[in-house]
Tab-separated table of C-alpha atoms (C1' of nucleotides) in Angstrom:
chain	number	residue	atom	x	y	z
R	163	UNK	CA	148.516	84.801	72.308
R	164	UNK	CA	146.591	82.669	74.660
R	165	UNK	CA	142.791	83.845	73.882
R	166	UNK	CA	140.771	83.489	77.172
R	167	UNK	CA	137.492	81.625	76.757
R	168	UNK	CA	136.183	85.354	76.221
R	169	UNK	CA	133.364	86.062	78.808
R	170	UNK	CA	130.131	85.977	78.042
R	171	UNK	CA	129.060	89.692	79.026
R	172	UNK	CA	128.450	92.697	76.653
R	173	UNK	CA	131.770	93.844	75.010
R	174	UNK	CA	132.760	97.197	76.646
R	175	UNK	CA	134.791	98.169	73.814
R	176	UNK	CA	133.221	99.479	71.211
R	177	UNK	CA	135.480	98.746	67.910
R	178	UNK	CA	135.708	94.800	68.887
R	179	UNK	CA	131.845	94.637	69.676
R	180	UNK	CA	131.108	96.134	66.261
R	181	UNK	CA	133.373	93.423	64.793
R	182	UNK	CA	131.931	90.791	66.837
R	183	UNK	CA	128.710	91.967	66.037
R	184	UNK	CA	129.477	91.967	62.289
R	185	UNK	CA	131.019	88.057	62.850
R	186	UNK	CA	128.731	86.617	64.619
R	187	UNK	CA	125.920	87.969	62.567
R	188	UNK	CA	127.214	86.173	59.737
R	189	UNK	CA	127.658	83.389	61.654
R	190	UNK	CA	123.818	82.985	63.013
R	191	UNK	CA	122.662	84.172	59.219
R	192	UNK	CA	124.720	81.096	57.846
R	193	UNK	CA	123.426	78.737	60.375
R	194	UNK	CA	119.690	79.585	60.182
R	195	UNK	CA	120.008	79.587	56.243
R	196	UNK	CA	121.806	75.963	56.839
R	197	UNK	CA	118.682	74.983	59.847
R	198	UNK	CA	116.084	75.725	56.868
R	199	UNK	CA	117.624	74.151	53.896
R	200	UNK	CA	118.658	71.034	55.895
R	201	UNK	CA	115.559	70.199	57.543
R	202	UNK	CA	113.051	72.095	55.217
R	203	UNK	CA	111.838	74.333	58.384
R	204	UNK	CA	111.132	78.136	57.977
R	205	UNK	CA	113.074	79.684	59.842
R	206	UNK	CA	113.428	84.065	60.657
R	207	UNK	CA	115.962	85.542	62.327
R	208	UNK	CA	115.693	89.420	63.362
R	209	UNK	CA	118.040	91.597	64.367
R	210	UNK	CA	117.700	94.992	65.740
R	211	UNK	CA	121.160	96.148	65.235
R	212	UNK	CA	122.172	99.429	65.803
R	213	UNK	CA	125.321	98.894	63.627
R	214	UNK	CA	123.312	97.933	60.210
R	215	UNK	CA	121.523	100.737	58.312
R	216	UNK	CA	118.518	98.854	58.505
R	217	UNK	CA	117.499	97.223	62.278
R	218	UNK	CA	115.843	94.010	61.131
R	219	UNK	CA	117.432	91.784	59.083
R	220	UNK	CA	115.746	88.057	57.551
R	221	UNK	CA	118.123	85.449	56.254
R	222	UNK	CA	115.150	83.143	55.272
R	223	UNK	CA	112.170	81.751	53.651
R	224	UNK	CA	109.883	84.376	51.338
R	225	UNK	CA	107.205	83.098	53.444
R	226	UNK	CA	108.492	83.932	56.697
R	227	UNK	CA	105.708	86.767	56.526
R	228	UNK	CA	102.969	83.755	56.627
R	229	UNK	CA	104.345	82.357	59.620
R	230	UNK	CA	104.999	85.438	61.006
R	231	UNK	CA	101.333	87.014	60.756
R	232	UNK	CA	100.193	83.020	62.054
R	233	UNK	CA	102.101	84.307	65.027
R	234	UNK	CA	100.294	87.028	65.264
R	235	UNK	CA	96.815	85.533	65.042
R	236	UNK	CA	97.011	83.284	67.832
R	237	UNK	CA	95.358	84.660	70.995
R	238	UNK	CA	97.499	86.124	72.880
R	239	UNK	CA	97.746	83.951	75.664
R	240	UNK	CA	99.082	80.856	73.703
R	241	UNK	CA	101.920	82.867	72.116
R	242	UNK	CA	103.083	84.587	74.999
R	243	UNK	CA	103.421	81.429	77.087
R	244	UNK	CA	105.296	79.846	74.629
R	245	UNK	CA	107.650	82.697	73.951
R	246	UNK	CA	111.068	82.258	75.709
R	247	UNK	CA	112.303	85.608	76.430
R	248	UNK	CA	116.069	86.046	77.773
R	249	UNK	CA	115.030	85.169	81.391
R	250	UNK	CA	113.860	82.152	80.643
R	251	UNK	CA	116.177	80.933	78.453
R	252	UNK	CA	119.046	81.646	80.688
R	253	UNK	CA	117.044	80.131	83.435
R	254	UNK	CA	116.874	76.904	81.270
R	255	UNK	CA	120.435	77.314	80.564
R	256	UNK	CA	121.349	77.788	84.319
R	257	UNK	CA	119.336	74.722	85.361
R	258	UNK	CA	120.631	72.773	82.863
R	259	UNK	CA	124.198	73.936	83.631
R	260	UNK	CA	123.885	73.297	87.458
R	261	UNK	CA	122.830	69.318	86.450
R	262	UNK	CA	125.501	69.594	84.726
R	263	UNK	CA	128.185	70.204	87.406
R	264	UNK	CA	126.487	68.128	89.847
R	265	UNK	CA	126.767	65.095	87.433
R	266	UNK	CA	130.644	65.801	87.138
R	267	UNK	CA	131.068	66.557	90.829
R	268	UNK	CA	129.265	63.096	91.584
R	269	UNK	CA	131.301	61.636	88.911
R	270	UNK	CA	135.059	63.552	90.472
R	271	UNK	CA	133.617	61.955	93.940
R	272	UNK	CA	134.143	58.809	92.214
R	273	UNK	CA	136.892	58.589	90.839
R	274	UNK	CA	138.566	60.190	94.043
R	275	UNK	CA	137.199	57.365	95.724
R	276	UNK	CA	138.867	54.673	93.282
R	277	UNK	CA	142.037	56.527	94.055
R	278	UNK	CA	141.786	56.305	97.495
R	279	UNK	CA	140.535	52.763	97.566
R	280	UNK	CA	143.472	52.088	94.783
R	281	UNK	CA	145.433	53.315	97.436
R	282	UNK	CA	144.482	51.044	100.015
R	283	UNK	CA	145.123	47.805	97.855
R	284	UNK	CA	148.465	48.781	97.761
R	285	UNK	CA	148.853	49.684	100.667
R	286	UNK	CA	149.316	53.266	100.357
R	287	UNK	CA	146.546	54.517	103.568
R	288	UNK	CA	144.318	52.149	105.137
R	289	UNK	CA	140.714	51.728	104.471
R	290	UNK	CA	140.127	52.812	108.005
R	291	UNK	CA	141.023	56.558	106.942
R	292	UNK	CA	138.089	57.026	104.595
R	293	UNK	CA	136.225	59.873	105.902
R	294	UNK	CA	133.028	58.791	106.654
R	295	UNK	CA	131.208	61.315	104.060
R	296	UNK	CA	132.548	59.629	101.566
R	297	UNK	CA	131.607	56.247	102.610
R	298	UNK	CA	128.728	56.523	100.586
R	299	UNK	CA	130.223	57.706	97.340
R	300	UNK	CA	132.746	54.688	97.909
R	301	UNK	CA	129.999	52.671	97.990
R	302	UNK	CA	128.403	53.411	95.146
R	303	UNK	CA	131.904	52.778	93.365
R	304	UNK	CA	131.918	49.389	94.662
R	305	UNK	CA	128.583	48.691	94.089
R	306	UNK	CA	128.747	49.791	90.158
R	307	UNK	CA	131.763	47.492	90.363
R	308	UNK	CA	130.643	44.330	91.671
R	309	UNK	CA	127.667	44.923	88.509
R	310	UNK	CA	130.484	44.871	86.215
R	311	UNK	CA	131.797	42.284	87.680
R	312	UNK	CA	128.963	40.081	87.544
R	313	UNK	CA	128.375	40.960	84.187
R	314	UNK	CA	131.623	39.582	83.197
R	315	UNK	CA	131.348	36.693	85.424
R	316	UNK	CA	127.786	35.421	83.943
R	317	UNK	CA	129.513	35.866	80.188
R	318	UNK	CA	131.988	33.728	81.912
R	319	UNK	CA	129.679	31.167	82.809
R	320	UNK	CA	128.351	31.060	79.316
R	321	UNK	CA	131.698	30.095	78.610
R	322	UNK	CA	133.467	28.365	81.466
R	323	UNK	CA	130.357	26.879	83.899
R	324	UNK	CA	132.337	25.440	86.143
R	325	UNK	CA	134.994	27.388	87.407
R	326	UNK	CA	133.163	30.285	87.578
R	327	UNK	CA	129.904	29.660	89.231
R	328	UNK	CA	131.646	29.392	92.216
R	329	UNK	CA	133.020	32.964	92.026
R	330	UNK	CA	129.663	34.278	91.639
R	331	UNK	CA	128.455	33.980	94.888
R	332	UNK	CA	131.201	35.684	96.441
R	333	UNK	CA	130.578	39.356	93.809
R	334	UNK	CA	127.093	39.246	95.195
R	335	UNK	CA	125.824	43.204	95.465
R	336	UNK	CA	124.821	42.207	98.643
R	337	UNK	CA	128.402	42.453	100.097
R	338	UNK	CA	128.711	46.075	99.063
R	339	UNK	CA	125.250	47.334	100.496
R	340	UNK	CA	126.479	47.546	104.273
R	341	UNK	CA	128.668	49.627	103.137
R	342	UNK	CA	126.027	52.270	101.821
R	343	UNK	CA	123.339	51.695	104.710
R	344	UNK	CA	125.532	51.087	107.739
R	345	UNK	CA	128.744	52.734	107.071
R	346	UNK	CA	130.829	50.347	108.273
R	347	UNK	CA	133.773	50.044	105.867
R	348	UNK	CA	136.379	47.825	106.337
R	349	UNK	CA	134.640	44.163	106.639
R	350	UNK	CA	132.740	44.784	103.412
R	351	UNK	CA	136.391	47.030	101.553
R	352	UNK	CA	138.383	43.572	102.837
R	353	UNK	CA	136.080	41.889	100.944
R	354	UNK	CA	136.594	44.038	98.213
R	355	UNK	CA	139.960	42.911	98.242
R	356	UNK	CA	139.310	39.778	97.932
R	357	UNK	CA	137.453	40.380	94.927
R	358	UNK	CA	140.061	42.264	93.350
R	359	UNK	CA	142.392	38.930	93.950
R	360	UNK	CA	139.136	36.985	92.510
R	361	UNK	CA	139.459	38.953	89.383
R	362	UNK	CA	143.009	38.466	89.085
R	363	UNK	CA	142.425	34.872	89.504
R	364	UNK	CA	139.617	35.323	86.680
R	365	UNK	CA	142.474	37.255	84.502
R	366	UNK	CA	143.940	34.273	84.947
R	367	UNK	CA	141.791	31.512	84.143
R	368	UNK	CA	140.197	33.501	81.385
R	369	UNK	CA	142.859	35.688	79.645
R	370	UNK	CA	140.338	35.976	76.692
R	371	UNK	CA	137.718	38.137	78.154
R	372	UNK	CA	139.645	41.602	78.750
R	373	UNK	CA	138.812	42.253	82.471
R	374	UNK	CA	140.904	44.994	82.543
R	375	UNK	CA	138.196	46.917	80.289
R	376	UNK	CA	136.797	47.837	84.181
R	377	UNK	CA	137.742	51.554	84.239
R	378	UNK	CA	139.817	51.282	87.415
D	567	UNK	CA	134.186	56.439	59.617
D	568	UNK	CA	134.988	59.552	57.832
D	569	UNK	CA	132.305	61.915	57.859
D	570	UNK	CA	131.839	63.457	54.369
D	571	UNK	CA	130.943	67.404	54.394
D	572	UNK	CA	127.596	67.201	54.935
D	573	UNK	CA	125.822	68.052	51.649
D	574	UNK	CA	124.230	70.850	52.233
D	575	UNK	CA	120.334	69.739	51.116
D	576	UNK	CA	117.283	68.630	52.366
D	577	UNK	CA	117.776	65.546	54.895
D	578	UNK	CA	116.220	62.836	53.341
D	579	UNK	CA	116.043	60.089	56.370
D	580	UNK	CA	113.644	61.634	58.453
D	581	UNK	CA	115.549	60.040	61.669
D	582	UNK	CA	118.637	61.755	61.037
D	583	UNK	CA	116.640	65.128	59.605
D	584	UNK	CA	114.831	65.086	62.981
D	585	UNK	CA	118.341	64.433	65.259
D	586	UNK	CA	120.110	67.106	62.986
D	587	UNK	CA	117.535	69.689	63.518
D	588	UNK	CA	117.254	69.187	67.714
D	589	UNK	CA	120.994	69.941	67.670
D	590	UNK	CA	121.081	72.592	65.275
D	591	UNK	CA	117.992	74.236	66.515
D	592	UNK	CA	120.031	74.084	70.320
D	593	UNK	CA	122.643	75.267	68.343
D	594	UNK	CA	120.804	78.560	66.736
D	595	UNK	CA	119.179	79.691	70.047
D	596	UNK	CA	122.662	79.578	71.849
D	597	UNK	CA	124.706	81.264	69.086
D	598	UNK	CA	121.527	84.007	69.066
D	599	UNK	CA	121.526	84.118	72.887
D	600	UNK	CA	125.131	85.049	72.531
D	601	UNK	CA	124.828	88.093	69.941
D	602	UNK	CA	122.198	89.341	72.302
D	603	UNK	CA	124.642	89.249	75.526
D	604	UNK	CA	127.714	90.143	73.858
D	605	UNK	CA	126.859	92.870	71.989
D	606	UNK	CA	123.533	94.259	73.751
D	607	UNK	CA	121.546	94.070	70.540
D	608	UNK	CA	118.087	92.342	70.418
D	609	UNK	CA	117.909	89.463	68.543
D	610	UNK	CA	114.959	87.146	67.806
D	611	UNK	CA	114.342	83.812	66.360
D	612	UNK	CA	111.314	82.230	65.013
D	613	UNK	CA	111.628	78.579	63.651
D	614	UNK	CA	107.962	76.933	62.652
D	615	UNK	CA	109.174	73.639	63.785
D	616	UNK	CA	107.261	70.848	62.657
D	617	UNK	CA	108.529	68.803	65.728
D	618	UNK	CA	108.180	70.762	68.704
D	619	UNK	CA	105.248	71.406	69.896
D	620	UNK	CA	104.980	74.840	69.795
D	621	UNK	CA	105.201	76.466	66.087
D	622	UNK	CA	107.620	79.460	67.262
D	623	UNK	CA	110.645	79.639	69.279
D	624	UNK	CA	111.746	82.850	70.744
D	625	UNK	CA	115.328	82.998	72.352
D	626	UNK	CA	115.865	86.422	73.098
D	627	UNK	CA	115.122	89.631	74.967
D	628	UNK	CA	112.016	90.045	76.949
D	629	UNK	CA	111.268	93.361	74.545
D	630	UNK	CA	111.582	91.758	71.699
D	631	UNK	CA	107.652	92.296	71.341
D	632	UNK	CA	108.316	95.577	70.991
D	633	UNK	CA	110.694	95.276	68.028
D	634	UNK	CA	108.406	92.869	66.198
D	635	UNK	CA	105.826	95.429	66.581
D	636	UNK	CA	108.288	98.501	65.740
D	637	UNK	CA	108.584	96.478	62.446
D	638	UNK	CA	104.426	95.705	61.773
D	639	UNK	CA	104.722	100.088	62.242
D	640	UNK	CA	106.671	100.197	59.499
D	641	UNK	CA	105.370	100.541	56.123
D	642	UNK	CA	105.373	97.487	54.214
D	643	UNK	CA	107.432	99.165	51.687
D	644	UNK	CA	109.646	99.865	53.562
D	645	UNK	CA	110.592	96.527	55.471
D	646	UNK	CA	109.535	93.741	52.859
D	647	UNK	CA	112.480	96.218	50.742
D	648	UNK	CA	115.297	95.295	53.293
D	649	UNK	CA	113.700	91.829	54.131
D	650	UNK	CA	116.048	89.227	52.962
D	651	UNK	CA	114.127	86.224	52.112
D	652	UNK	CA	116.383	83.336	51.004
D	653	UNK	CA	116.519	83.489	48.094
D	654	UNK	CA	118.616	86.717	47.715
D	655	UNK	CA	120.519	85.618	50.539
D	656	UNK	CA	121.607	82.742	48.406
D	657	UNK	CA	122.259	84.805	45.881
D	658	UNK	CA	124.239	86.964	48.198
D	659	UNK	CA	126.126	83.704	48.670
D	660	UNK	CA	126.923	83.080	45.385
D	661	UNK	CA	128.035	85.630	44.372
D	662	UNK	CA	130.511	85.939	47.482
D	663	UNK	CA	131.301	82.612	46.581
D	664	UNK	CA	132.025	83.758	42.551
D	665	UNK	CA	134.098	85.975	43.889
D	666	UNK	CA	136.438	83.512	46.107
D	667	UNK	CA	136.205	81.143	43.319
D	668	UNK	CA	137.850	83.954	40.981
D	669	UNK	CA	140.316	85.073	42.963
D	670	UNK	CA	141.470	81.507	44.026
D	671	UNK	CA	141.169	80.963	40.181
D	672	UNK	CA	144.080	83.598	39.367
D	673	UNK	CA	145.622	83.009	42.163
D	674	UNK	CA	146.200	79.233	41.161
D	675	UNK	CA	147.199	80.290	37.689
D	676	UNK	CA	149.857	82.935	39.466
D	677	UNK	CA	151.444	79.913	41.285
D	678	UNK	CA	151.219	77.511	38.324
D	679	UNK	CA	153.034	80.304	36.328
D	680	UNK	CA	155.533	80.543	38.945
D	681	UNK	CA	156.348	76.979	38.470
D	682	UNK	CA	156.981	77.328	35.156
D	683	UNK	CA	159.023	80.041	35.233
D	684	UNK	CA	161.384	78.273	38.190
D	685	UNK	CA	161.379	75.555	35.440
D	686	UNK	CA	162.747	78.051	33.069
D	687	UNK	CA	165.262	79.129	35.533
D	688	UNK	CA	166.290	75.589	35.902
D	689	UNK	CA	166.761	75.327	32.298
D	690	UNK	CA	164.038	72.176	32.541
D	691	UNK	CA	162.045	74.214	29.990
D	692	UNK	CA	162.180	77.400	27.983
D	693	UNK	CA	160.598	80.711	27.917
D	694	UNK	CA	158.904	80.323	24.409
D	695	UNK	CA	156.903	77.057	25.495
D	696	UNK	CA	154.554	79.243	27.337
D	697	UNK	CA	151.342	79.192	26.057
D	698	UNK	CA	150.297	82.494	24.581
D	699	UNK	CA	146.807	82.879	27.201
D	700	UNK	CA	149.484	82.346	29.706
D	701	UNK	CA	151.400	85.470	29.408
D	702	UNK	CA	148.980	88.033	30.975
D	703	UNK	CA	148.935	85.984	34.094
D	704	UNK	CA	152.785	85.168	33.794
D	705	UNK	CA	153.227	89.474	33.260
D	706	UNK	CA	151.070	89.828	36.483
D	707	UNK	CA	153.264	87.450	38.523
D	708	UNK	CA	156.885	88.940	37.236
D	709	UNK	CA	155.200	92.573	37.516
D	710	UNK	CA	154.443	91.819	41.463
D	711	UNK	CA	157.717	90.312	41.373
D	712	UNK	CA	159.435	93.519	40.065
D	713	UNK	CA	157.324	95.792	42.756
D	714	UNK	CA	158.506	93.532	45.573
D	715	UNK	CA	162.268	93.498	44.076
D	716	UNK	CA	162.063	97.682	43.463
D	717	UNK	CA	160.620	97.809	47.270
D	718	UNK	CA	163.681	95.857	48.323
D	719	UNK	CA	165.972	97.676	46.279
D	720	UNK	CA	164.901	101.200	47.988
D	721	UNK	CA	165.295	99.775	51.570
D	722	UNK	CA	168.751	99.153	50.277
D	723	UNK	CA	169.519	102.540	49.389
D	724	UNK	CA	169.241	103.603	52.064
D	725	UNK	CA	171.705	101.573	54.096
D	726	UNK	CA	173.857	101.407	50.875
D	727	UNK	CA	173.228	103.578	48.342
D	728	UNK	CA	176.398	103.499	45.936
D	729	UNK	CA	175.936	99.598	44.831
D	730	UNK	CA	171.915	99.766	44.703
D	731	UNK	CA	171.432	102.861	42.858
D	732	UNK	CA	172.525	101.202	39.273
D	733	UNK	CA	170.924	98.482	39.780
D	734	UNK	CA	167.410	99.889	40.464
D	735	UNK	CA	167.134	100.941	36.721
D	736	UNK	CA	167.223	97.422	35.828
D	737	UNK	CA	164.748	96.549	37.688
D	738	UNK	CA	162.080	99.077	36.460
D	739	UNK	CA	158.619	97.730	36.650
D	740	UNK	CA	158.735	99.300	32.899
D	741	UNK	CA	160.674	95.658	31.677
D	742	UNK	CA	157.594	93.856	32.753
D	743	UNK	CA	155.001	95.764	31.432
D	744	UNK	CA	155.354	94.634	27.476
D	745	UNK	CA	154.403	90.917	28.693
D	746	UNK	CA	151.091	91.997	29.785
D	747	UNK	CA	150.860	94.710	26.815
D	748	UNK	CA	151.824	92.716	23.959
D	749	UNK	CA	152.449	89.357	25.171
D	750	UNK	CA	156.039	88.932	23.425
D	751	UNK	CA	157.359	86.692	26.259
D	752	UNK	CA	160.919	85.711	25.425
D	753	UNK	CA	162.505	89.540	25.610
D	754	UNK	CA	161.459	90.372	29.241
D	755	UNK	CA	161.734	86.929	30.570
D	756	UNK	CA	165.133	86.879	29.698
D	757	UNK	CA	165.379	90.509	31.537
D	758	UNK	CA	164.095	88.607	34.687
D	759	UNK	CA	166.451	85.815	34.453
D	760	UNK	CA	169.286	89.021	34.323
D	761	UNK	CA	167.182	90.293	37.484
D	762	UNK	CA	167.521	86.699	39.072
D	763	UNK	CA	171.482	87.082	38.523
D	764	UNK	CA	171.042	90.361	39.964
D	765	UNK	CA	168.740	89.425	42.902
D	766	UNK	CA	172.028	86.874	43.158
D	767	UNK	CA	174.605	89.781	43.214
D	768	UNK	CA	172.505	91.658	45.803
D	769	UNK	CA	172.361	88.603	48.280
D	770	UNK	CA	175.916	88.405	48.554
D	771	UNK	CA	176.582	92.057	48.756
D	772	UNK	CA	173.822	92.118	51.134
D	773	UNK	CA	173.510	88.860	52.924
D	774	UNK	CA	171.299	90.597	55.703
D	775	UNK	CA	168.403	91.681	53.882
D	776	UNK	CA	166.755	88.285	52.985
D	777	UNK	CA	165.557	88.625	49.615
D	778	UNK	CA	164.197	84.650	49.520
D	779	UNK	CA	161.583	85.742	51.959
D	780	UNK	CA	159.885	86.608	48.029
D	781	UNK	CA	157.154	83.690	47.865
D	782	UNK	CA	158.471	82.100	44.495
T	679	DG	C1'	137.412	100.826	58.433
T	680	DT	C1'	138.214	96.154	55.680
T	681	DA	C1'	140.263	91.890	54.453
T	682	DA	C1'	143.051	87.892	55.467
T	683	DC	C1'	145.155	84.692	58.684
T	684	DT	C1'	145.626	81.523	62.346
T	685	DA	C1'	145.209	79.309	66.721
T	686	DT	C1'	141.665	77.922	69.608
T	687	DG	C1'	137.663	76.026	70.974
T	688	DC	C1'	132.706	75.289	69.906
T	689	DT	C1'	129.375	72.680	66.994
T	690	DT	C1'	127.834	68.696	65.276
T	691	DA	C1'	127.412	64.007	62.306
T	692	DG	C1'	127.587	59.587	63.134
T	693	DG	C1'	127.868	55.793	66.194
T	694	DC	C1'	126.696	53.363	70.589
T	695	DG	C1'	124.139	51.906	74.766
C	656	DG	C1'	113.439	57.793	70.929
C	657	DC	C1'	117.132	59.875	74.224
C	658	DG	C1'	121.574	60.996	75.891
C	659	DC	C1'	126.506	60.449	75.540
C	660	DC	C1'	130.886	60.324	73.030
C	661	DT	C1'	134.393	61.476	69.671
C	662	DA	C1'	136.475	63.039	65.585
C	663	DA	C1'	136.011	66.320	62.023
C	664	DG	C1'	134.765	70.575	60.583
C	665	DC	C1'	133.440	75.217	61.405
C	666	DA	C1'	133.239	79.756	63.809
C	667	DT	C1'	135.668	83.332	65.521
C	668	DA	C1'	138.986	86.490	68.794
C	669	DG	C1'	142.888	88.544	68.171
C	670	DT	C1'	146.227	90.062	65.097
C	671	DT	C1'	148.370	91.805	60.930
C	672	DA	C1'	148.639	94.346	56.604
DNA sequence: GTAACTATGCTTAGGCG
DNA sequence: GCGCCTAAGCATAGTTA
C-alpha cells in the first residue's frame, strides 16, 4: 500500500509505462495549455510517442508554426547554444541538487551543534568534548546567535535604555570569533553561558519581547 | 489567506504573471524531463518566453533535432492534420468536461431520487408527489436497485435455494420497467416498498449476506 | 484495454524577508 | 527582483471493477 517515491528510471514494464505514459501525457498537455493561457506565452509541446498513432502531438497556440519556423531561421549557432538537451538539463538539475544537500548538510551541522552545546548547559557532556571539526560549525551557531541577540537587545534599548545598554557589551560578536579562528572553545562557550543566563535575565526584565522566538 | 482556485485566465498583474510563469515554466521542463526518463520517449518543449532571454526552451533529448526535422519531412498535410493547436484542445476539454458535467448531472438526480423515495419509505411523503419528469430517473434508480437485489438473490440460491427461489419472481427487473415506460409511478413503487419488506425477510433469514452494503 | 478511486506526494499561489 | 516557506490544490501510482 505504501507507494515508494517511484524511481526516476525508464519503466521496465511495459503495461504500467504505457499507462504512465498515457497519464503523464495528459498531465504535461494540461499544464502547457494552463502555462499559455495564464501568462499569454506560446507554448509547443512534442511528443514522439511510440504509443499514440501519430508521434507528435501540440497542445497549443495555432501559431506555434510561426514560432516554430522563427526557430528555424536563426543561424544555427544561436539556437543550438541555447538548446538544453537532456545532458544539460540534468547537469543543471544535478548542480542544483548537490547545493541543495550541501545547504541542508551545513544546516544538520547546525543544529547538531545546538544539541550538543544544549547539552553542555545542562550539563549533559562538557564543552571540552566537542570534536574539534566541529568547532567551526559551533561557531558559526554562536555567532548567528549573538546577531540575534543583539538584534533583540538594540529593540530593547529602544525600549528600556538603561538596563540594557549594559548587556550589550557583553553579546559583542567579538566574543564568538576566537572560537572560529583559534579553536579554542571553552573560554569563549563559558561565555556563552553566560549569555544564555543574560538572556534569561532579559526574559526577565522584558517578558514582552518573546526571546524565546531564538530557534534554540 | 485562503487561496481561491486560481481562475484560469490571463494574469493581469504583470508581477505575479511574471512569478507564476518562472515556476510553472520550472514546473513544465521537470514534468517533460520526467516523461522522457520514465518512459524512454522523446519529448520536446518550446515556450517563446517573453522573459527569458532566449525565445525557445528545449528540455529534452539530445536527438530531439532529429524529430523536429522528421516532422518538417512530413508533408504539411499530413502533420498540420494531427497538430492540435489550442483551440481544439479546448474543445477537446469541453467536451470531456460536458461529459463529466452530464454524468454528475444524473448522477445527482439518482441520489436526490433516492432521497425521496427513503422519504416515501418513511411515510414523510408519498409516492404520487413525485413530479412526473422525475420518474424516468426515479425508474433508473429502482431498476439498478432491482439488478443489484436479483444479483443478491442468485448468490443466495445457491447457499439456500428453497427460501430464495419464490422470492426471486418478485423481484423481476420486469416490475420496474413500466416506471421508465409509462411513467405510472404509484403501482411499482408500491411493488418496491413489498421488495423493501422482502429485502427485510431476507436479512433475517440471511443475516450473513449484508444486503445494506446497497448504496441507498 | 478502460474507467474510477484513493492515498500519497509534488506543484504552486501567496506571503515574507 | 530573488529565494524561501507553507497551505491548498493537483497529479498520479497502484489498485479495483
Amino acid at each position: 500500500m505504501t507507494r515508494q517515491k517511484v524511481k526516476m528510471a525508464f519503466i521496465e514494464n511495459e503495461s504500467s509505462r504505457k499507462a504512465t505514459y498515457k497519464k503523464r501525457k495528459k498531465g504535461i498537455l494540461k499544464k502547457a495549455n494552463e502555462l499559455a493561457t495564464l501568462c499569454g506565452v506560446p507554448v509547443g509541446v512534442i511528443i514522439d510517442s511510440p504509443y499514440d498513432l501519430t508521434p507528435e502531438v501540440w497542445p497549443s497556440r495555432e501559431d506555434m508554426d510561426n514560432v516554430l519556423s522563427q526557430l528555424q531561421r536563426l543561424p544555427v549557432m544561436d539556437r543550438t547554444k541555447k538548446m538544453l538537451n537532456q545532458e544539460s538539463y540534468l547537469k543543471q538539475s544535478i548542480s542544483k541538487a548537490s547545493e541543495t544537500c550541501k545547504k541542508l548538510t551545513k544546516e544538520n551541522k547546525e543544529l547538531e551543534m545546538k544539541e550538543v552545546m544544549f547539552d553542555c548547559l545542562s550539563g549533559k557532556t562538557s564543552p571540552s568534548r566537542i570534536e574539534k571539526n566541529d568547532l567551526g560549525a559551533c561557531g558559526n551557531v554562536i555567532e548567528q546567535y549573538l546577531r540575534n541577540l543583539n538584534r533583540r537587545i538594540e529593540i530593547l534599548s529602544k525600549n528600556d535604555g538603561a538596563s540594557s545598554s549594559s548587556v550589550h557589551v557583553v553579546a559583542s560578536t567579538s566574543v564568538a570569533m576566537p572560537i572560529v579562528e583559534l579553536g579554542s572553545s571553552s573560554t569563549a562557550f563559558c561565555d556563552m553561558i553566560r549569555q544564555q543566563q543574560i538572556q534569561s535575565n532579559m526574559n526577565q526584565n522584558v517578558g514582552s519581547l518573546d526571546l524565546n522566538q531564538q530557534q534554540w
